[in-house]
Amino acid sequence: MPLIDVAVPVPLRQTFTYTHDETLKPGLRVTVPFGNRQMTAVVVGECQKADNPQKLKAISEVLDTAPVLDNVQLTLCRWLWQYYHHAPGEVIHTALPVLLRKGKAAPPDDQDYYQVTAAGRALSPDSLSRAPKQQQCLALLLKERQSATALKQRFSLAVIKALTERGLIEVHRQAYTPRPQKWLSELQIASKPVPDPEQAVAITAITQKQSQFAPFLLEGVTGSGKTEVYLQAIEAVLEAGRQVLILVPEIGLTPQTVSRFAQRFGIDVGVLHSQISDKARLRVWQQARNGEIGIIIGTRSAIFTPMKYPGMLIVDEEHDESFKQQDGLRYHARDLAVMRANQEHIPLVMGTATPSLETLNNAITKRYQHLQLTRRAAGAQATIQQVLDVRDQPMRFGLAEGTLSLMGQHLSQGNQVLVFVNRRGYAPALLCHHCGFTEACQRCERPFTVHKAHRRLHCHHCGATRPLPPHCQSCGKAEMVTAGVGTEQLEQGLSQLFPDSPQVRIDSDSVRGKDKLQTLLDAINQQRYQLLIGTQILSKGHHFPHVTLVVVLDCDGALFSGDYRAPEKLAQLVTQLAGRAGRASKPGQMWLQTHNPSHPLLQDLIHNGYAHFARHALLERKMAAQPPFGVQIVLRAEAVDGQLAFQFLADASQRFQAVQVIGPMPGLIEKRQGRFRFMLIIQSAQRKVLHEQVRLALPEISAMPLAAKVRWSVDVDPTDFS
Ligand code: ADP
Ligand code: ZN
């Protein structure tokens, strides 16, 4: 009787062997008895020899007729569970769409289509000339019916609704039948700019490498036309009947990004991000797998989307932190993309203005081909960056007098000003002016952030919230004052100082809700606002041609952070922000407020630019044997009783040889949600040695009695030390 290895979704670092009356293909879903219940599992291979074959249980049911995971996906899953030292069942769980994890039927049963009614066909084409969008929509449907998803990508709901209500089009439901390479008959390339010489070099280099593994770093200053390079490189891939998967940061995936691709080629684009329903995700997954859609754009987990005709992978803004998952399976989608491109023998383009030091090092050492775009397209000039010394300066709402008068000048000329602050809310702390008592979250031991708009305190670490207290909890005096400045307070202060300049705040509080961000961004570019106040969100993917002044409130935190990656992150943020502002006729300037104007990092960054800074930072990492020159794995542990977490890691630290062990030490956020947090950094100059040590140690560590008493996890190639 064949012995079948399956991955069961439990947090154990092993696969499990069952019997079945015939061999089963890897990638099939099955139901197996596990403990005292039945679970959905996935076949990963055949087991040659088991110790106690007579004791093995039998597979209860085979759920699929064809595997849900293909060979490439299974190979990647195996790499993931080995490389990230993670439970195989959980890896496979992450790789599958939610509906398939639950053991549902694989193919989506039916789909909604729009088609023209008899009345619509009888209508004279001119009768809609007052509603050109409706006319276009009808014309498209007259050519061919469209799936509801595809139609909604190209036309607004209002247009579709109007036509439906007039009885010109109707929706009907039909069984789903795949149409491989459907885009080949639809492909229609819209007009495109002539690439400049650097773009042309990049496009040629990429297109020459069709059908072979070829990783590229496309390093191009913001606005230098990286997206245009992707678009022109994709063209040949689509024409050859092959598919393209594009990963973008969560915040970069706006309807505009999608329509830029959809409109250039006139074809459907599969979209995958966190706001998309499980059902819609499964459909895109199916269509990609059946080779029906040529372009798939998605955020981190889209890297697991199967492709029948793989042609190219693109990771846009490859430095973005959102590509690394920070819980469960802590994989890096960019690194997985490299593995995948290798498996599928296709090119991989990683584009950014501010490459991560890891990727830059791979380009410098020629593991990746380095393509550079040094000029901003369409003649926009680079933003001038300067440091503003705020020592001993009177400050108002976190802004120095010098900054305020500069802002006044730009605003009075009718330009837009962008103020960047790292904290949302009103103020990072509420304290008593009399006794100094600070209101803090008891579970996290961190000051509460004040949100004045709804008169509450919020903990940004655990989400705890309570009303603003009228008195000090310690001395009882009613002298509570706020400390530090957040987006809300800036907004309030600036509306007093510049009452004539309409302002808008953009942070994760103000853009909550569907399409809210896009609406605000559109309003900004139509110059309905003059003063823009915001957090990180502003630094990602959006252009602000009317902004002539960018102010960064405070860079000191990042200069002195306990996280060795903080300077890299600051430099990326500052460079991205600078790149978003200005254009040819309105060059931008950027002022960085700091108490450390002569800090070498800041000086290097503003005088020599990110590319120079990054190469210097790489040298520093090299001397400190930090990544990418050393390799790190972090063991984390947290518990209500901090002593237990500490002791667990202290015991664990005894299990490693021939590698450097640092800690246990507290996390940069020492307590979160009532638990004390510790970490142990294990590092080595050699990846092989480090991984082998961890592989050997993990079974012993899992068996320690304390392992059951604390929450612990393994983080390979950590990027976040909070
Ligand atoms: P990035 O992705 O590097 O930020 P984009 O590809 O979005 O840059 O290009 C920035 C702007 O310049 C876009 O409006 C784009 O249409 C335009 N552009 C890009 N390449 C060219 C070119 N070769 N000629 C003219 N305009 C271009
Ligand atoms: Zn808290």
mmCIF file of N, CA and C and ligand atoms in Angstrom, residues 193-196 199 221 223-228 260 377 543, ligand 1:
data_model
loop_
_atom_site.group_PDB
_atom_site.id
_atom_site.type_symbol
_atom_site.label_atom_id
_atom_site.label_comp_id
_atom_site.label_asym_id
_atom_site.label_seq_id
_atom_site.Cartn_x
_atom_site.Cartn_y
_atom_site.Cartn_z
ATOM 1 N N PRO A 193 4.990 56.621 -25.037
ATOM 2 C CA PRO A 193 6.106 57.531 -25.296
ATOM 3 C C PRO A 193 7.307 56.789 -25.871
ATOM 4 N N VAL A 194 8.138 57.503 -26.595
ATOM 5 C CA VAL A 194 9.396 56.940 -27.081
ATOM 6 C C VAL A 194 10.343 56.865 -25.886
ATOM 7 N N PRO A 195 10.900 55.703 -25.600
ATOM 8 C CA PRO A 195 11.783 55.600 -24.433
ATOM 9 C C PRO A 195 13.032 56.463 -24.603
ATOM 10 N N ASP A 196 13.506 57.048 -23.506
ATOM 11 C CA ASP A 196 14.764 57.786 -23.600
ATOM 12 C C ASP A 196 15.902 56.756 -23.637
ATOM 13 N N GLN A 199 16.099 54.284 -20.731
ATOM 14 C CA GLN A 199 14.945 53.378 -20.724
ATOM 15 C C GLN A 199 15.103 52.329 -21.821
ATOM 16 N N VAL A 221 15.556 56.960 -10.258
ATOM 17 C CA VAL A 221 15.014 57.996 -9.376
ATOM 18 C C VAL A 221 13.511 58.111 -9.608
ATOM 19 N N GLY A 223 10.005 59.025 -10.707
ATOM 20 C CA GLY A 223 9.560 59.755 -11.887
ATOM 21 C C GLY A 223 10.488 59.584 -13.081
ATOM 22 N N SER A 224 11.430 58.629 -13.013
ATOM 23 C CA SER A 224 12.367 58.458 -14.124
ATOM 24 C C SER A 224 11.791 57.540 -15.196
ATOM 25 N N GLY A 225 10.578 57.030 -14.952
ATOM 26 C CA GLY A 225 9.953 56.206 -15.987
ATOM 27 C C GLY A 225 10.177 54.717 -15.807
ATOM 28 N N LYS A 226 10.230 54.252 -14.561
ATOM 29 C CA LYS A 226 10.360 52.816 -14.315
ATOM 30 C C LYS A 226 9.110 52.079 -14.794
ATOM 31 N N THR A 227 7.939 52.638 -14.456
ATOM 32 C CA THR A 227 6.699 51.970 -14.850
ATOM 33 C C THR A 227 6.626 51.859 -16.370
ATOM 34 N N GLU A 228 7.111 52.900 -17.045
ATOM 35 C CA GLU A 228 7.132 52.859 -18.514
ATOM 36 C C GLU A 228 8.036 51.711 -19.001
ATOM 37 N N ARG A 260 -3.633 51.943 -15.489
ATOM 38 C CA ARG A 260 -2.498 52.246 -16.361
ATOM 39 C C ARG A 260 -2.094 51.006 -17.161
ATOM 40 N N ALA A 377 11.877 61.611 -16.019
ATOM 41 C CA ALA A 377 11.218 61.704 -17.329
ATOM 42 C C ALA A 377 10.476 63.030 -17.399
ATOM 43 N N HIS A 543 2.337 60.986 -7.047
ATOM 44 C CA HIS A 543 3.087 62.168 -7.451
ATOM 45 C C HIS A 543 2.318 63.417 -7.088
HETATM 46 P P1 ADP B 1 8.307 55.961 -12.176
HETATM 47 O O1 ADP B 1 7.603 54.649 -12.301
HETATM 48 O O2 ADP B 1 9.809 55.831 -12.263
HETATM 49 O O3 ADP B 1 7.877 56.799 -11.042
HETATM 50 P P2 ADP B 1 6.731 56.639 -14.501
HETATM 51 O O4 ADP B 1 6.924 55.509 -15.441
HETATM 52 O O5 ADP B 1 5.441 56.714 -13.779
HETATM 53 O O6 ADP B 1 7.959 56.787 -13.509
HETATM 54 O O7 ADP B 1 6.974 57.985 -15.339
HETATM 55 C C1 ADP B 1 6.752 59.269 -14.778
HETATM 56 C C2 ADP B 1 6.006 60.109 -15.809
HETATM 57 O O8 ADP B 1 6.811 60.322 -16.961
HETATM 58 C C3 ADP B 1 4.744 59.466 -16.297
HETATM 59 O O9 ADP B 1 3.766 60.448 -16.465
HETATM 60 C C4 ADP B 1 5.127 58.845 -17.624
HETATM 61 O O10 ADP B 1 4.033 58.736 -18.493
HETATM 62 C C5 ADP B 1 6.173 59.823 -18.133
HETATM 63 N N1 ADP B 1 7.178 59.164 -18.969
HETATM 64 C C6 ADP B 1 7.861 58.039 -18.687
HETATM 65 N N2 ADP B 1 8.740 57.747 -19.680
HETATM 66 C C7 ADP B 1 8.599 58.710 -20.607
HETATM 67 C C8 ADP B 1 9.228 58.968 -21.882
HETATM 68 N N3 ADP B 1 10.179 58.179 -22.368
HETATM 69 N N4 ADP B 1 8.835 60.073 -22.555
HETATM 70 C C9 ADP B 1 7.874 60.870 -22.058
HETATM 71 N N5 ADP B 1 7.247 60.693 -20.885
HETATM 72 C C10 ADP B 1 7.599 59.620 -20.158
#
